[in-house]
Amino acid sequence: MGAAPAGPTVALALGGGGARGLAHVAMLEAFDELGVRPVALAGTSMGAIFAAAYASGLSAAEIREHTLALLADRRGLRGKLLAARSGRFADLFSHMGNPVMVDAEALCDAFLPEAVAQDFARCTIPLTVVATDFHARREKVFTAGPLRRAVAASMAIPGLVRPVTIGSDVLIDGATTNPLPIDHIAGKADILVGIDVTGAGSSPRSEGPPGAWAALFGALQIMQAAIIEEKMLRHRPDILIRPNVGAFGGLDFALSSAIFRLARPAKDELKRRLAALLERR
């Protein structure tokens, strides 16, 4: 067993939000720059991806480098998405499948850094990953077993990513039941930090009604914001950071550089507030 952390301990919850979740990388950089290592991590959807990488021992700088390189290679990215597609174009005209949907586990294997652990037991920080049990209509929590399958289930966005079956459970995106898993870090540290990237209250206004995808992701965003507000009545973190990324859509991964840039003020805010809390305690 390792030595107990000196001073106050910190636990971190990273929420779901599609491409807006790229802002999580800047938040992890704040921890590294302060020299603070969380004693517990929880993640949903995009937050689960970055929480898994960080819990596996990657630094925030390594996660940023991998993410930027991946998203900058447009041709390679397109090839990986095509390879992860769960159906054939001919399936569009049958009941057998949806050619647009992506296989979540293939997507994880293609996009996660190789250094991400295969099993929760290999993580250097205790990690909780949240998915949703489609048939039971409640969240499904993973803290042990195959890590990549749990992350794949957590990011199985309805209509885009095929559900993941683990045992008898059919699992979809954790953000449909718990978009910011603050409750899963409650009681695990002296200081609780939550990063909300749903873009609540800051969605861009546009002329006329939204298109199909904008309406779908906008509806999910509204639902997720309502769930978060309800959960915070019972489990409010000591620090809640909401990066100013509401202007971006859930699939705006091509705008990664802009998302990282707009996340800087939130990173500075997190560093300032966390340093102040650590000093006081």
PDB file of C-alpha atoms in Angstrom:
ATOM      1  CA  MET A   1       0.000   0.000   0.000  1.00  0.00           C
ATOM      2  CA  GLY A   2       1.171   3.534  -0.812  1.00  0.00           C
ATOM      3  CA  ALA A   3       1.526   6.341   1.670  1.00  0.00           C
ATOM      4  CA  ALA A   4      -1.563   8.397   2.450  1.00  0.00           C
ATOM      5  CA  PRO A   5      -1.712  11.722   0.553  1.00  0.00           C
ATOM      6  CA  ALA A   6      -0.301  14.685   2.484  1.00  0.00           C
ATOM      7  CA  GLY A   7      -2.870  17.401   3.040  1.00  0.00           C
ATOM      8  CA  PRO A   8      -6.455  17.526   1.758  1.00  0.00           C
ATOM      9  CA  THR A   9      -7.518  14.966  -0.836  1.00  0.00           C
ATOM     10  CA  VAL A  10      -9.361  15.758  -4.069  1.00  0.00           C
ATOM     11  CA  ALA A  11     -11.806  13.717  -6.170  1.00  0.00           C
ATOM     12  CA  LEU A  12     -12.843  14.647  -9.706  1.00  0.00           C
ATOM     13  CA  ALA A  13     -15.961  13.989 -11.810  1.00  0.00           C
ATOM     14  CA  LEU A  14     -15.860  14.549 -15.577  1.00  0.00           C
ATOM     15  CA  GLY A  15     -19.187  14.853 -17.381  1.00  0.00           C
ATOM     16  CA  GLY A  16     -20.476  14.051 -20.850  1.00  0.00           C
ATOM     17  CA  GLY A  17     -20.945  16.529 -23.670  1.00  0.00           C
ATOM     18  CA  GLY A  18     -19.604  15.145 -26.939  1.00  0.00           C
ATOM     19  CA  ALA A  19     -16.926  17.341 -28.502  1.00  0.00           C
ATOM     20  CA  ARG A  20     -17.370  19.872 -25.708  1.00  0.00           C
ATOM     21  CA  GLY A  21     -15.752  17.241 -23.498  1.00  0.00           C
ATOM     22  CA  LEU A  22     -12.408  18.060 -25.104  1.00  0.00           C
ATOM     23  CA  ALA A  23     -12.324  20.850 -22.511  1.00  0.00           C
ATOM     24  CA  HIS A  24     -11.676  18.148 -19.896  1.00  0.00           C
ATOM     25  CA  VAL A  25      -8.081  17.957 -21.100  1.00  0.00           C
ATOM     26  CA  ALA A  26      -7.450  21.525 -19.940  1.00  0.00           C
ATOM     27  CA  MET A  27      -8.982  20.695 -16.559  1.00  0.00           C
ATOM     28  CA  LEU A  28      -6.616  17.736 -16.169  1.00  0.00           C
ATOM     29  CA  GLU A  29      -3.744  20.052 -17.053  1.00  0.00           C
ATOM     30  CA  ALA A  30      -4.764  22.254 -14.130  1.00  0.00           C
ATOM     31  CA  PHE A  31      -4.346  19.289 -11.784  1.00  0.00           C
ATOM     32  CA  ASP A  32      -0.930  18.427 -13.217  1.00  0.00           C
ATOM     33  CA  GLU A  33       0.280  22.020 -13.049  1.00  0.00           C
ATOM     34  CA  LEU A  34      -0.784  22.252  -9.406  1.00  0.00           C
ATOM     35  CA  GLY A  35       0.862  18.919  -8.666  1.00  0.00           C
ATOM     36  CA  VAL A  36      -2.441  17.539  -7.359  1.00  0.00           C
ATOM     37  CA  ARG A  37      -3.342  13.908  -7.991  1.00  0.00           C
ATOM     38  CA  PRO A  38      -7.008  13.003  -7.501  1.00  0.00           C
ATOM     39  CA  VAL A  39      -7.659  10.103  -5.137  1.00  0.00           C
ATOM     40  CA  ALA A  40     -10.813   9.144  -7.079  1.00  0.00           C
ATOM     41  CA  LEU A  41     -12.164   9.753 -10.578  1.00  0.00           C
ATOM     42  CA  ALA A  42     -15.619   9.319 -12.100  1.00  0.00           C
ATOM     43  CA  GLY A  43     -16.541   9.840 -15.738  1.00  0.00           C
ATOM     44  CA  THR A  44     -19.504   9.695 -18.072  1.00  0.00           C
ATOM     45  CA  SER A  45     -19.361   9.450 -21.878  1.00  0.00           C
ATOM     46  CA  MET A  46     -16.596  11.765 -23.141  1.00  0.00           C
ATOM     47  CA  GLY A  47     -15.645  12.318 -19.512  1.00  0.00           C
ATOM     48  CA  ALA A  48     -15.181   8.552 -19.140  1.00  0.00           C
ATOM     49  CA  ILE A  49     -12.703   8.530 -22.025  1.00  0.00           C
ATOM     50  CA  PHE A  50     -10.449  11.165 -20.487  1.00  0.00           C
ATOM     51  CA  ALA A  51     -10.927   9.851 -16.939  1.00  0.00           C
ATOM     52  CA  ALA A  52      -9.840   6.384 -18.130  1.00  0.00           C
ATOM     53  CA  ALA A  53      -6.733   7.804 -19.788  1.00  0.00           C
ATOM     54  CA  TYR A  54      -5.794   9.862 -16.724  1.00  0.00           C
ATOM     55  CA  ALA A  55      -6.528   7.020 -14.298  1.00  0.00           C
ATOM     56  CA  SER A  56      -4.304   4.780 -16.433  1.00  0.00           C
ATOM     57  CA  GLY A  57      -1.333   7.000 -15.640  1.00  0.00           C
ATOM     58  CA  LEU A  58      -1.166   9.245 -18.712  1.00  0.00           C
ATOM     59  CA  SER A  59      -0.368  12.885 -18.029  1.00  0.00           C
ATOM     60  CA  ALA A  60      -2.669  15.642 -19.249  1.00  0.00           C
ATOM     61  CA  ALA A  61       0.045  16.722 -21.707  1.00  0.00           C
ATOM     62  CA  GLU A  62       0.188  13.212 -23.176  1.00  0.00           C
ATOM     63  CA  ILE A  63      -3.600  13.126 -23.459  1.00  0.00           C
ATOM     64  CA  ARG A  64      -3.625  16.504 -25.230  1.00  0.00           C
ATOM     65  CA  GLU A  65      -0.877  15.425 -27.637  1.00  0.00           C
ATOM     66  CA  HIS A  66      -2.680  12.206 -28.507  1.00  0.00           C
ATOM     67  CA  THR A  67      -6.046  13.970 -28.949  1.00  0.00           C
ATOM     68  CA  LEU A  68      -4.728  16.755 -31.156  1.00  0.00           C
ATOM     69  CA  ALA A  69      -2.731  14.344 -33.339  1.00  0.00           C
ATOM     70  CA  LEU A  70      -5.752  12.090 -33.746  1.00  0.00           C
ATOM     71  CA  LEU A  71      -8.148  14.893 -34.673  1.00  0.00           C
ATOM     72  CA  ALA A  72      -5.634  16.632 -36.961  1.00  0.00           C
ATOM     73  CA  ASP A  73      -5.359  13.521 -39.144  1.00  0.00           C
ATOM     74  CA  ARG A  74      -8.674  13.989 -40.949  1.00  0.00           C
ATOM     75  CA  ARG A  75      -8.071  11.197 -43.458  1.00  0.00           C
ATOM     76  CA  GLY A  76      -7.004   8.734 -40.786  1.00  0.00           C
ATOM     77  CA  LEU A  77      -9.917   9.792 -38.603  1.00  0.00           C
ATOM     78  CA  ARG A  78     -12.375   9.193 -41.411  1.00  0.00           C
ATOM     79  CA  GLY A  79     -10.858   5.771 -42.021  1.00  0.00           C
ATOM     80  CA  LYS A  80     -11.188   4.807 -38.363  1.00  0.00           C
ATOM     81  CA  LEU A  81     -14.817   5.894 -38.304  1.00  0.00           C
ATOM     82  CA  LEU A  82     -15.557   3.858 -41.424  1.00  0.00           C
ATOM     83  CA  ALA A  83     -13.759   0.848 -39.955  1.00  0.00           C
ATOM     84  CA  ALA A  84     -15.786   1.164 -36.745  1.00  0.00           C
ATOM     85  CA  ARG A  85     -19.093   1.347 -38.611  1.00  0.00           C
ATOM     86  CA  SER A  86     -21.375  -1.443 -37.387  1.00  0.00           C
ATOM     87  CA  GLY A  87     -23.309  -2.015 -40.600  1.00  0.00           C
ATOM     88  CA  ARG A  88     -23.161  -1.884 -44.399  1.00  0.00           C
ATOM     89  CA  PHE A  89     -24.740   0.766 -46.573  1.00  0.00           C
ATOM     90  CA  ALA A  90     -27.080  -1.918 -47.930  1.00  0.00           C
ATOM     91  CA  ASP A  91     -28.468  -2.248 -44.398  1.00  0.00           C
ATOM     92  CA  LEU A  92     -30.057   1.159 -44.787  1.00  0.00           C
ATOM     93  CA  PHE A  93     -32.828  -0.553 -46.752  1.00  0.00           C
ATOM     94  CA  SER A  94     -33.405  -3.406 -44.325  1.00  0.00           C
ATOM     95  CA  HIS A  95     -34.345  -3.909 -40.694  1.00  0.00           C
ATOM     96  CA  MET A  96     -31.020  -5.612 -39.941  1.00  0.00           C
ATOM     97  CA  GLY A  97     -28.911  -2.604 -39.056  1.00  0.00           C
ATOM     98  CA  ASN A  98     -28.034   1.053 -39.331  1.00  0.00           C
ATOM     99  CA  PRO A  99     -24.970   1.823 -41.487  1.00  0.00           C
ATOM    100  CA  VAL A 100     -24.467   5.174 -39.750  1.00  0.00           C
ATOM    101  CA  MET A 101     -24.099   3.641 -36.293  1.00  0.00           C
ATOM    102  CA  VAL A 102     -20.595   2.999 -35.020  1.00  0.00           C
ATOM    103  CA  ASP A 103     -19.436   0.001 -33.013  1.00  0.00           C
ATOM    104  CA  ALA A 104     -18.529   1.466 -29.606  1.00  0.00           C
ATOM    105  CA  GLU A 105     -15.835  -1.061 -28.743  1.00  0.00           C
ATOM    106  CA  ALA A 106     -14.149  -0.724 -32.139  1.00  0.00           C
ATOM    107  CA  LEU A 107     -14.309   3.047 -31.695  1.00  0.00           C
ATOM    108  CA  CYS A 108     -12.627   2.822 -28.290  1.00  0.00           C
ATOM    109  CA  ASP A 109      -9.868   0.570 -29.609  1.00  0.00           C
ATOM    110  CA  ALA A 110      -9.249   2.976 -32.486  1.00  0.00           C
ATOM    111  CA  PHE A 111      -9.270   6.210 -30.509  1.00  0.00           C
ATOM    112  CA  LEU A 112      -7.996   5.501 -26.997  1.00  0.00           C
ATOM    113  CA  PRO A 113      -4.228   5.754 -26.426  1.00  0.00           C
ATOM    114  CA  GLU A 114      -2.526   2.365 -26.287  1.00  0.00           C
ATOM    115  CA  ALA A 115      -1.436   3.088 -22.713  1.00  0.00           C
ATOM    116  CA  VAL A 116      -5.029   3.101 -21.443  1.00  0.00           C
ATOM    117  CA  ALA A 117      -5.475   0.120 -19.135  1.00  0.00           C
ATOM    118  CA  GLN A 118      -7.397  -2.921 -20.278  1.00  0.00           C
ATOM    119  CA  ASP A 119      -8.811  -3.521 -16.794  1.00  0.00           C
ATOM    120  CA  PHE A 120      -9.895  -1.282 -13.916  1.00  0.00           C
ATOM    121  CA  ALA A 121      -7.433  -3.119 -11.671  1.00  0.00           C
ATOM    122  CA  ARG A 122      -4.538  -1.660 -13.695  1.00  0.00           C
ATOM    123  CA  CYS A 123      -5.591   1.956 -13.060  1.00  0.00           C
ATOM    124  CA  THR A 124      -3.363   4.101 -10.848  1.00  0.00           C
ATOM    125  CA  ILE A 125      -6.386   6.071  -9.588  1.00  0.00           C
ATOM    126  CA  PRO A 126      -9.653   4.392  -8.493  1.00  0.00           C
ATOM    127  CA  LEU A 127     -12.098   4.965 -11.336  1.00  0.00           C
ATOM    128  CA  THR A 128     -15.877   4.842 -11.738  1.00  0.00           C
ATOM    129  CA  VAL A 129     -17.418   4.747 -15.218  1.00  0.00           C
ATOM    130  CA  VAL A 130     -21.142   5.363 -15.684  1.00  0.00           C
ATOM    131  CA  ALA A 131     -23.268   3.897 -18.485  1.00  0.00           C
ATOM    132  CA  THR A 132     -27.041   3.412 -18.785  1.00  0.00           C
ATOM    133  CA  ASP A 133     -28.929   0.107 -18.716  1.00  0.00           C
ATOM    134  CA  PHE A 134     -31.361   0.565 -21.596  1.00  0.00           C
ATOM    135  CA  HIS A 135     -33.957  -2.007 -20.529  1.00  0.00           C
ATOM    136  CA  ALA A 136     -33.784  -1.332 -16.783  1.00  0.00           C
ATOM    137  CA  ARG A 137     -33.854   2.431 -17.477  1.00  0.00           C
ATOM    138  CA  ARG A 138     -31.253   3.250 -14.855  1.00  0.00           C
ATOM    139  CA  GLU A 139     -27.558   3.918 -14.626  1.00  0.00           C
ATOM    140  CA  LYS A 140     -25.035   1.098 -14.673  1.00  0.00           C
ATOM    141  CA  VAL A 141     -21.866   1.709 -12.683  1.00  0.00           C
ATOM    142  CA  PHE A 142     -18.505   0.068 -13.400  1.00  0.00           C
ATOM    143  CA  THR A 143     -15.566   0.025 -10.991  1.00  0.00           C
ATOM    144  CA  ALA A 144     -14.019  -3.353 -11.877  1.00  0.00           C
ATOM    145  CA  GLY A 145     -13.527  -5.641 -14.861  1.00  0.00           C
ATOM    146  CA  PRO A 146     -12.692  -4.771 -18.495  1.00  0.00           C
ATOM    147  CA  LEU A 147     -12.181  -1.009 -18.628  1.00  0.00           C
ATOM    148  CA  ARG A 148     -12.481  -0.397 -22.356  1.00  0.00           C
ATOM    149  CA  ARG A 149     -15.846  -2.164 -22.607  1.00  0.00           C
ATOM    150  CA  ALA A 150     -17.173   0.004 -19.794  1.00  0.00           C
ATOM    151  CA  VAL A 151     -15.943   3.169 -21.520  1.00  0.00           C
ATOM    152  CA  ALA A 152     -17.450   1.972 -24.804  1.00  0.00           C
ATOM    153  CA  ALA A 153     -20.811   1.498 -23.097  1.00  0.00           C
ATOM    154  CA  SER A 154     -20.587   4.908 -21.437  1.00  0.00           C
ATOM    155  CA  MET A 155     -20.146   6.644 -24.803  1.00  0.00           C
ATOM    156  CA  ALA A 156     -22.767   4.694 -26.805  1.00  0.00           C
ATOM    157  CA  ILE A 157     -24.706   7.766 -27.939  1.00  0.00           C
ATOM    158  CA  PRO A 158     -28.216   6.723 -29.054  1.00  0.00           C
ATOM    159  CA  GLY A 159     -28.612   6.839 -32.816  1.00  0.00           C
ATOM    160  CA  LEU A 160     -24.876   7.234 -33.454  1.00  0.00           C
ATOM    161  CA  VAL A 161     -23.088   4.516 -31.525  1.00  0.00           C
ATOM    162  CA  ARG A 162     -24.395   0.971 -31.241  1.00  0.00           C
ATOM    163  CA  PRO A 163     -25.365  -0.152 -27.708  1.00  0.00           C
ATOM    164  CA  VAL A 164     -22.901  -2.400 -25.896  1.00  0.00           C
ATOM    165  CA  THR A 165     -24.029  -5.732 -24.480  1.00  0.00           C
ATOM    166  CA  ILE A 166     -22.314  -6.890 -21.287  1.00  0.00           C
ATOM    167  CA  GLY A 167     -23.802 -10.091 -19.920  1.00  0.00           C
ATOM    168  CA  SER A 168     -27.568  -9.669 -20.131  1.00  0.00           C
ATOM    169  CA  ASP A 169     -27.382  -5.842 -20.016  1.00  0.00           C
ATOM    170  CA  VAL A 170     -27.826  -3.637 -23.083  1.00  0.00           C
ATOM    171  CA  LEU A 171     -25.976  -0.415 -22.342  1.00  0.00           C
ATOM    172  CA  ILE A 172     -26.076   3.085 -23.815  1.00  0.00           C
ATOM    173  CA  ASP A 173     -24.555   6.493 -23.112  1.00  0.00           C
ATOM    174  CA  GLY A 174     -24.215   7.207 -19.406  1.00  0.00           C
ATOM    175  CA  ALA A 175     -25.146  10.842 -19.991  1.00  0.00           C
ATOM    176  CA  THR A 176     -28.788   9.835 -20.461  1.00  0.00           C
ATOM    177  CA  THR A 177     -29.037   9.054 -16.724  1.00  0.00           C
ATOM    178  CA  ASN A 178     -26.011  10.695 -15.074  1.00  0.00           C
ATOM    179  CA  PRO A 179     -24.292  13.352 -17.221  1.00  0.00           C
ATOM    180  CA  LEU A 180     -22.049  14.535 -14.361  1.00  0.00           C
ATOM    181  CA  PRO A 181     -21.362  11.716 -11.865  1.00  0.00           C
ATOM    182  CA  ILE A 182     -20.721  13.910  -8.824  1.00  0.00           C
ATOM    183  CA  ASP A 183     -22.567  11.415  -6.625  1.00  0.00           C
ATOM    184  CA  HIS A 184     -19.949   8.766  -7.382  1.00  0.00           C
ATOM    185  CA  ILE A 185     -17.124  10.813  -5.855  1.00  0.00           C
ATOM    186  CA  ALA A 186     -19.134  11.969  -2.821  1.00  0.00           C
ATOM    187  CA  GLY A 187     -17.439  10.965   0.429  1.00  0.00           C
ATOM    188  CA  LYS A 188     -14.232   9.864  -1.304  1.00  0.00           C
ATOM    189  CA  ALA A 189     -12.156  13.016  -0.705  1.00  0.00           C
ATOM    190  CA  ASP A 190     -11.984  16.237   1.273  1.00  0.00           C
ATOM    191  CA  ILE A 191     -12.590  18.348  -1.847  1.00  0.00           C
ATOM    192  CA  LEU A 192     -14.975  17.395  -4.654  1.00  0.00           C
ATOM    193  CA  VAL A 193     -14.548  18.889  -8.138  1.00  0.00           C
ATOM    194  CA  GLY A 194     -17.078  18.564 -10.971  1.00  0.00           C
ATOM    195  CA  ILE A 195     -16.547  19.584 -14.602  1.00  0.00           C
ATOM    196  CA  ASP A 196     -19.805  20.190 -16.488  1.00  0.00           C
ATOM    197  CA  VAL A 197     -19.376  20.367 -20.277  1.00  0.00           C
ATOM    198  CA  THR A 198     -23.038  20.105 -21.269  1.00  0.00           C
ATOM    199  CA  GLY A 199     -22.921  23.801 -22.196  1.00  0.00           C
ATOM    200  CA  ALA A 200     -25.933  24.457 -19.979  1.00  0.00           C
ATOM    201  CA  GLY A 201     -27.337  27.940 -20.397  1.00  0.00           C
ATOM    202  CA  SER A 202     -24.901  28.897 -23.140  1.00  0.00           C
ATOM    203  CA  SER A 203     -26.157  27.281 -26.333  1.00  0.00           C
ATOM    204  CA  PRO A 204     -25.845  29.506 -29.399  1.00  0.00           C
ATOM    205  CA  ARG A 205     -28.978  31.089 -30.846  1.00  0.00           C
ATOM    206  CA  SER A 206     -29.598  30.785 -34.561  1.00  0.00           C
ATOM    207  CA  GLU A 207     -32.118  31.942 -37.106  1.00  0.00           C
ATOM    208  CA  GLY A 208     -35.155  29.667 -37.379  1.00  0.00           C
ATOM    209  CA  PRO A 209     -35.649  26.119 -36.057  1.00  0.00           C
ATOM    210  CA  PRO A 210     -32.648  23.790 -35.590  1.00  0.00           C
ATOM    211  CA  GLY A 211     -31.796  21.038 -38.031  1.00  0.00           C
ATOM    212  CA  ALA A 212     -32.296  17.369 -37.181  1.00  0.00           C
ATOM    213  CA  TRP A 213     -28.929  16.772 -35.512  1.00  0.00           C
ATOM    214  CA  ALA A 214     -28.957  20.161 -33.758  1.00  0.00           C
ATOM    215  CA  ALA A 215     -32.425  19.407 -32.406  1.00  0.00           C
ATOM    216  CA  LEU A 216     -31.369  15.937 -31.198  1.00  0.00           C
ATOM    217  CA  PHE A 217     -28.241  17.112 -29.402  1.00  0.00           C
ATOM    218  CA  GLY A 218     -29.988  20.229 -28.149  1.00  0.00           C
ATOM    219  CA  ALA A 219     -32.718  18.108 -26.581  1.00  0.00           C
ATOM    220  CA  LEU A 220     -30.105  15.869 -24.952  1.00  0.00           C
ATOM    221  CA  GLN A 221     -28.325  18.962 -23.655  1.00  0.00           C
ATOM    222  CA  ILE A 222     -31.522  20.305 -22.062  1.00  0.00           C
ATOM    223  CA  MET A 223     -32.252  16.926 -20.478  1.00  0.00           C
ATOM    224  CA  GLN A 224     -28.718  16.569 -19.138  1.00  0.00           C
ATOM    225  CA  ALA A 225     -28.713  20.069 -17.636  1.00  0.00           C
ATOM    226  CA  ALA A 226     -31.943  19.281 -15.781  1.00  0.00           C
ATOM    227  CA  ILE A 227     -30.503  16.024 -14.411  1.00  0.00           C
ATOM    228  CA  ILE A 228     -27.351  17.775 -13.209  1.00  0.00           C
ATOM    229  CA  GLU A 229     -29.282  20.496 -11.411  1.00  0.00           C
ATOM    230  CA  GLU A 230     -31.395  17.879  -9.646  1.00  0.00           C
ATOM    231  CA  LYS A 231     -28.355  15.847  -8.589  1.00  0.00           C
ATOM    232  CA  MET A 232     -26.594  18.913  -7.230  1.00  0.00           C
ATOM    233  CA  LEU A 233     -29.419  19.436  -4.748  1.00  0.00           C
ATOM    234  CA  ARG A 234     -28.045  16.348  -2.979  1.00  0.00           C
ATOM    235  CA  HIS A 235     -24.375  16.282  -3.988  1.00  0.00           C
ATOM    236  CA  ARG A 236     -22.984  19.723  -4.710  1.00  0.00           C
ATOM    237  CA  PRO A 237     -19.232  19.736  -5.362  1.00  0.00           C
ATOM    238  CA  ASP A 238     -16.920  22.152  -3.594  1.00  0.00           C
ATOM    239  CA  ILE A 239     -15.843  23.379  -7.028  1.00  0.00           C
ATOM    240  CA  LEU A 240     -18.073  23.259 -10.119  1.00  0.00           C
ATOM    241  CA  ILE A 241     -16.447  24.393 -13.354  1.00  0.00           C
ATOM    242  CA  ARG A 242     -18.427  25.009 -16.528  1.00  0.00           C
ATOM    243  CA  PRO A 243     -16.059  25.770 -19.444  1.00  0.00           C
ATOM    244  CA  ASN A 244     -17.459  28.243 -21.960  1.00  0.00           C
ATOM    245  CA  VAL A 245     -17.988  25.669 -24.712  1.00  0.00           C
ATOM    246  CA  GLY A 246     -21.738  25.938 -25.234  1.00  0.00           C
ATOM    247  CA  ALA A 247     -21.250  27.430 -28.688  1.00  0.00           C
ATOM    248  CA  PHE A 248     -19.956  24.073 -29.938  1.00  0.00           C
ATOM    249  CA  GLY A 249     -22.085  21.150 -31.034  1.00  0.00           C
ATOM    250  CA  GLY A 250     -21.706  17.648 -29.737  1.00  0.00           C
ATOM    251  CA  LEU A 251     -19.959  16.546 -32.957  1.00  0.00           C
ATOM    252  CA  ASP A 252     -17.669  19.563 -33.459  1.00  0.00           C
ATOM    253  CA  PHE A 253     -14.478  17.551 -33.028  1.00  0.00           C
ATOM    254  CA  ALA A 254     -12.929  19.342 -36.013  1.00  0.00           C
ATOM    255  CA  LEU A 255     -12.950  22.492 -33.865  1.00  0.00           C
ATOM    256  CA  SER A 256     -10.732  20.956 -31.188  1.00  0.00           C
ATOM    257  CA  SER A 257      -8.193  23.795 -31.218  1.00  0.00           C
ATOM    258  CA  ALA A 258     -10.938  26.371 -30.624  1.00  0.00           C
ATOM    259  CA  ILE A 259     -12.434  24.271 -27.814  1.00  0.00           C
ATOM    260  CA  PHE A 260      -9.041  23.985 -26.128  1.00  0.00           C
ATOM    261  CA  ARG A 261      -8.522  27.739 -26.487  1.00  0.00           C
ATOM    262  CA  LEU A 262     -11.884  28.649 -24.960  1.00  0.00           C
ATOM    263  CA  ALA A 263     -11.281  26.207 -22.102  1.00  0.00           C
ATOM    264  CA  ARG A 264      -8.242  28.183 -20.875  1.00  0.00           C
ATOM    265  CA  PRO A 265     -10.184  30.646 -18.671  1.00  0.00           C
ATOM    266  CA  ALA A 266     -11.961  27.725 -17.000  1.00  0.00           C
ATOM    267  CA  LYS A 267      -8.602  26.032 -16.451  1.00  0.00           C
ATOM    268  CA  ASP A 268      -7.271  29.194 -14.787  1.00  0.00           C
ATOM    269  CA  GLU A 269     -10.412  29.411 -12.649  1.00  0.00           C
ATOM    270  CA  LEU A 270     -10.014  25.787 -11.549  1.00  0.00           C
ATOM    271  CA  LYS A 271      -6.357  26.314 -10.630  1.00  0.00           C
ATOM    272  CA  ARG A 272      -7.171  29.444  -8.640  1.00  0.00           C
ATOM    273  CA  ARG A 273     -10.118  27.979  -6.751  1.00  0.00           C
ATOM    274  CA  LEU A 274      -8.510  24.619  -6.070  1.00  0.00           C
ATOM    275  CA  ALA A 275      -5.256  26.177  -4.869  1.00  0.00           C
ATOM    276  CA  ALA A 276      -7.245  28.441  -2.502  1.00  0.00           C
ATOM    277  CA  LEU A 277      -9.212  25.517  -1.066  1.00  0.00           C
ATOM    278  CA  LEU A 278      -6.102  23.402  -0.591  1.00  0.00           C
ATOM    279  CA  GLU A 279      -4.362  26.254   1.196  1.00  0.00           C
ATOM    280  CA  ARG A 280      -7.296  26.843   3.557  1.00  0.00           C
ATOM    281  CA  ARG A 281      -7.650  23.183   4.463  1.00  0.00           C
TER     282      ARG A 281
END
